[in-house]
Short mmCIF file of C-alpha atoms in Angstrom, two decimals:
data_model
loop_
_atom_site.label_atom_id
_atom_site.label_comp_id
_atom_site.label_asym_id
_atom_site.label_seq_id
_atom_site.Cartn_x
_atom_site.Cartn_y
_atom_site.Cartn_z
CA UNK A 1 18.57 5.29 -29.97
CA UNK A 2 19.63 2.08 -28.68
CA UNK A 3 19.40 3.30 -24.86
CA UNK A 4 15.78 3.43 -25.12
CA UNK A 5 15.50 0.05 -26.73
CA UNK A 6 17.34 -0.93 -24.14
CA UNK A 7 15.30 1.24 -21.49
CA UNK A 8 11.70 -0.32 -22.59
CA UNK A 9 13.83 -4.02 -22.64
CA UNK A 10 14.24 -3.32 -19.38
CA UNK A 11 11.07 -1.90 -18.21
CA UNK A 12 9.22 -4.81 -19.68
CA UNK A 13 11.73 -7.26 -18.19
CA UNK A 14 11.22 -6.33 -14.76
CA UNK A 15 8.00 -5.22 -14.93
CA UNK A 16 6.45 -7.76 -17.28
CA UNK A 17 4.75 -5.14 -19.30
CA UNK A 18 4.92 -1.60 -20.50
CA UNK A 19 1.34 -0.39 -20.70
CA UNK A 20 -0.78 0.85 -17.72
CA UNK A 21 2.58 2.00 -15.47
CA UNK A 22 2.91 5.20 -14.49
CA UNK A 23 6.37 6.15 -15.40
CA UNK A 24 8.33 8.97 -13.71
CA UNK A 25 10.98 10.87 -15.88
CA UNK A 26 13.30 12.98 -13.44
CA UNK A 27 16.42 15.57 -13.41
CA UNK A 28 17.58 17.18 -16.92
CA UNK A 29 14.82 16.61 -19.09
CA UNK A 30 15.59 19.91 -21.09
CA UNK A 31 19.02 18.44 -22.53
CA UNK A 32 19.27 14.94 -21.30
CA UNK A 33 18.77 12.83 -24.36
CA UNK A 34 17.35 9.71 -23.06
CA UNK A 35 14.82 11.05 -21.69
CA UNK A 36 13.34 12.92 -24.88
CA UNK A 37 14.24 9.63 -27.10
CA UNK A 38 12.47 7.41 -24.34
CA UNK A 39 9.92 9.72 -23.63
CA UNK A 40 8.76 9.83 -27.85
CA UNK A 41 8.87 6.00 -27.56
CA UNK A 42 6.57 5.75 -24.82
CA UNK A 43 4.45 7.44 -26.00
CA UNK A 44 3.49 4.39 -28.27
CA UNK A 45 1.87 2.65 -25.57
CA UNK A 46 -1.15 3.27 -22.78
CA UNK A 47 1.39 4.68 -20.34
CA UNK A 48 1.37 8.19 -17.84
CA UNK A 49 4.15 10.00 -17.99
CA UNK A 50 4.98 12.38 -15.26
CA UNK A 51 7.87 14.96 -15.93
CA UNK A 52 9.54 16.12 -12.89
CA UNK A 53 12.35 18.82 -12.89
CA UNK A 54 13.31 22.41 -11.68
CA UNK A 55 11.68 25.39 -14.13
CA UNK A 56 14.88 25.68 -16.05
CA UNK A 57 15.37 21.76 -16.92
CA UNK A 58 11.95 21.21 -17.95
CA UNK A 59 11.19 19.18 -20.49
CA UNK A 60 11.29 21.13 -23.94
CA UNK A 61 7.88 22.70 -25.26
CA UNK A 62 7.93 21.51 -28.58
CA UNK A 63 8.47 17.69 -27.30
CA UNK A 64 5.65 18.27 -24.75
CA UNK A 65 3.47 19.39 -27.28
CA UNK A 66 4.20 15.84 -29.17
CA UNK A 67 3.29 13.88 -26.76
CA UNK A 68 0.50 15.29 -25.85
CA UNK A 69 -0.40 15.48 -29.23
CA UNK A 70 -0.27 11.72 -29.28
CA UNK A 71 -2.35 11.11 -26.67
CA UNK A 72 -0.10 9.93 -23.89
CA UNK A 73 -0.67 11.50 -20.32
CA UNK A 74 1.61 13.65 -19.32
CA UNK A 75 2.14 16.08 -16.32
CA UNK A 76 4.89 18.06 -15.29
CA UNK A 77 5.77 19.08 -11.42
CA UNK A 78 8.58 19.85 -9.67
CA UNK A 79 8.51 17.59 -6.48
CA UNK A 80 8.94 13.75 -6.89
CA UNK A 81 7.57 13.17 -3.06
CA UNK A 82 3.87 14.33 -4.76
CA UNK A 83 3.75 11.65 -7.21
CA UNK A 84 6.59 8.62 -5.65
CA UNK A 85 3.77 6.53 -3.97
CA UNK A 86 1.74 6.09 -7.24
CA UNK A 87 4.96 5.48 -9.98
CA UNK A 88 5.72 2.06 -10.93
CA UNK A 89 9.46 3.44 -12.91
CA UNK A 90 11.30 6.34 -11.93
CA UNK A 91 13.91 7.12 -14.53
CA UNK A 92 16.70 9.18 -13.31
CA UNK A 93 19.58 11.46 -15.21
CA UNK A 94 21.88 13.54 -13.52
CA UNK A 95 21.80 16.97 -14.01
CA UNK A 96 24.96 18.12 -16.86
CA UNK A 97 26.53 20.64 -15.39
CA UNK A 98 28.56 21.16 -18.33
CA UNK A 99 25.19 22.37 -20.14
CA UNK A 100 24.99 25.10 -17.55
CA UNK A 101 26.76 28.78 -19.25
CA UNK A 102 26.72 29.99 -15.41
CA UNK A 103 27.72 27.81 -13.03
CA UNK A 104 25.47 29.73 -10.43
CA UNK A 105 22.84 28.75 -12.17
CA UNK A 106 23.72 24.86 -11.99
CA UNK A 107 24.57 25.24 -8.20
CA UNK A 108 20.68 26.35 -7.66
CA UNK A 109 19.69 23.10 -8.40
CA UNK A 110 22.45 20.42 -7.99
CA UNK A 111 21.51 17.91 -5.10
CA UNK A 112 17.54 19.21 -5.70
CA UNK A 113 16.47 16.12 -6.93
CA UNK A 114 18.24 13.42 -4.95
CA UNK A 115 16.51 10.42 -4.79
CA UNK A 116 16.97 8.74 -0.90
CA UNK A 117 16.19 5.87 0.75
CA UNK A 118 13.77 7.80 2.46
CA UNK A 119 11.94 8.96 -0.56
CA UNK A 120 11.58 5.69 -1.51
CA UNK A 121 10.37 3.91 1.68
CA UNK A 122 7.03 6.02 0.41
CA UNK A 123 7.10 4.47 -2.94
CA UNK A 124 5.56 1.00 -4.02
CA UNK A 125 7.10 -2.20 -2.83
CA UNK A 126 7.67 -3.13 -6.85
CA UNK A 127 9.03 0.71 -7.54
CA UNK A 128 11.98 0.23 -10.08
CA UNK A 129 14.49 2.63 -10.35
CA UNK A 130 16.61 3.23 -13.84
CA UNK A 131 19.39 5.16 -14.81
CA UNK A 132 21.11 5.89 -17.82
CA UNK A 133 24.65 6.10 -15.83
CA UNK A 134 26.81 7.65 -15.34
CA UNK A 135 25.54 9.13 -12.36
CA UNK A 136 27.05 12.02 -9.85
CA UNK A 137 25.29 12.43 -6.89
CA UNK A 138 21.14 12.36 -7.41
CA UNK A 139 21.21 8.62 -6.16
CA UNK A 140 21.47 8.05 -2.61
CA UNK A 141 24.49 5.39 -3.04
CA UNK A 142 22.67 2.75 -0.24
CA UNK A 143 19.47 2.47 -2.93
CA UNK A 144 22.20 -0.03 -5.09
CA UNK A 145 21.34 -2.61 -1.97
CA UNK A 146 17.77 -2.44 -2.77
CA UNK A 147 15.24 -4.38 -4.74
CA UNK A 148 14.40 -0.90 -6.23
CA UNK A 149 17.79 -0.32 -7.64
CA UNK A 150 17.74 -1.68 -11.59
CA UNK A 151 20.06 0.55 -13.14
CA UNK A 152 22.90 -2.25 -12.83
CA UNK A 153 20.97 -4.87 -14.35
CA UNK A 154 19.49 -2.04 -17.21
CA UNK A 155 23.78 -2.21 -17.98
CA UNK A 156 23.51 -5.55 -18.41
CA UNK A 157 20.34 -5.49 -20.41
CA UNK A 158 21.89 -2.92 -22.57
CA UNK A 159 24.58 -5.23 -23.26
CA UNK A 160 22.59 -8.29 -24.79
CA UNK A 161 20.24 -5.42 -26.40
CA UNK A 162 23.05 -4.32 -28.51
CA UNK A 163 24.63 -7.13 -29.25
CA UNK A 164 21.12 -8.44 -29.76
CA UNK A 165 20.73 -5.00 -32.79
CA UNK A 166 24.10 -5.99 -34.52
CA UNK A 167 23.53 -9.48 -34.87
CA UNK A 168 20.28 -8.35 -37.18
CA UNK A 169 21.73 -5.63 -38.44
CA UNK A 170 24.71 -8.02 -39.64
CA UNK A 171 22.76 -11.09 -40.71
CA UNK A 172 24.20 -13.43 -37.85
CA UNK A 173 20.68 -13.94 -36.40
CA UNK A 174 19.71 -15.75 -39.24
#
């Protein structure tokens, strides 16, 4: 729960607001669990949500259903280049290859959603890119250089966010 406090901290830090972006959820969204928590919590504000992954890693039915139910836009593809010149935050996991039971199966898609410097030169000047870390090999290792690149800072964030939780929780704040 605290990564996507931490993940809508960050979004509105570097963005300066949450509603209105079109926000781009990528890799394991059928077992990666930030993407279902921050998915749910965006969906509490005037955001599009755009769910990209393979057929297999999609993001479950019943959470789909829950969102839309809610109101939020949502739309699921499979190729990032459709939608990377119109996203304002593209969030993305690795895929687990430990929640693959056939290790064929994770080898059809490893590397299929690598995000590259060239994918990006077609994205907005103020893209931001997140992460939850850690992160194997669907981030072209020269976007850290960018402007794009906010997945260190989003560790950072993360930091003050929870220490930020435990003071309340603890009554220091006060």
């Amino acid at each position: 729960p605290t990564q996507t406090l931490l993940d809508l901290y960050t979004i509105r830090k570097e963005k300066g607001k949450i509603d209105g972006l079109k926000i781009a959820l990528i890799g394991d969204l059928k077992y990666g669990r930030t993407v279902h928590s921050l998915a749910y919590a965006l969906s509490n504000y005037d955001v599009e949500i755009f769910l990209v992954a393979p057929p297999q890693l999609r993001m479950r039915k019943e959470i789909l259903e829950d969102l839309k139910e809610s109101g939020i836009r949502v739309k699921e593809l499979e190729n990032i280049a459709d939608i990377i010149g119109e996203v304002d935050v593209l969030y993305v996991t690795r895929i687990q290859k430990e929640r693959f039971p056939d290790p064929s199966e994770y080898e059809k898609v490893r590397g299929s959603y690598k995000i590259t410097l060239e994918l990006i030169s077609n994205g907005k000047r103020d893209l931001i890119i997140l992460h939850p870390l850690p992160r194997v090999d669907e981030l072209d290792p020269r976007i850290d250089a960018t402007d794009h690149a906010k997945y260190f800072k989003q560790t950072w964030y993360g930091l003050v966010t929870r220490m930020a939780l435990l003071a309340l929780l603890l009554g220091a704040a006060e």
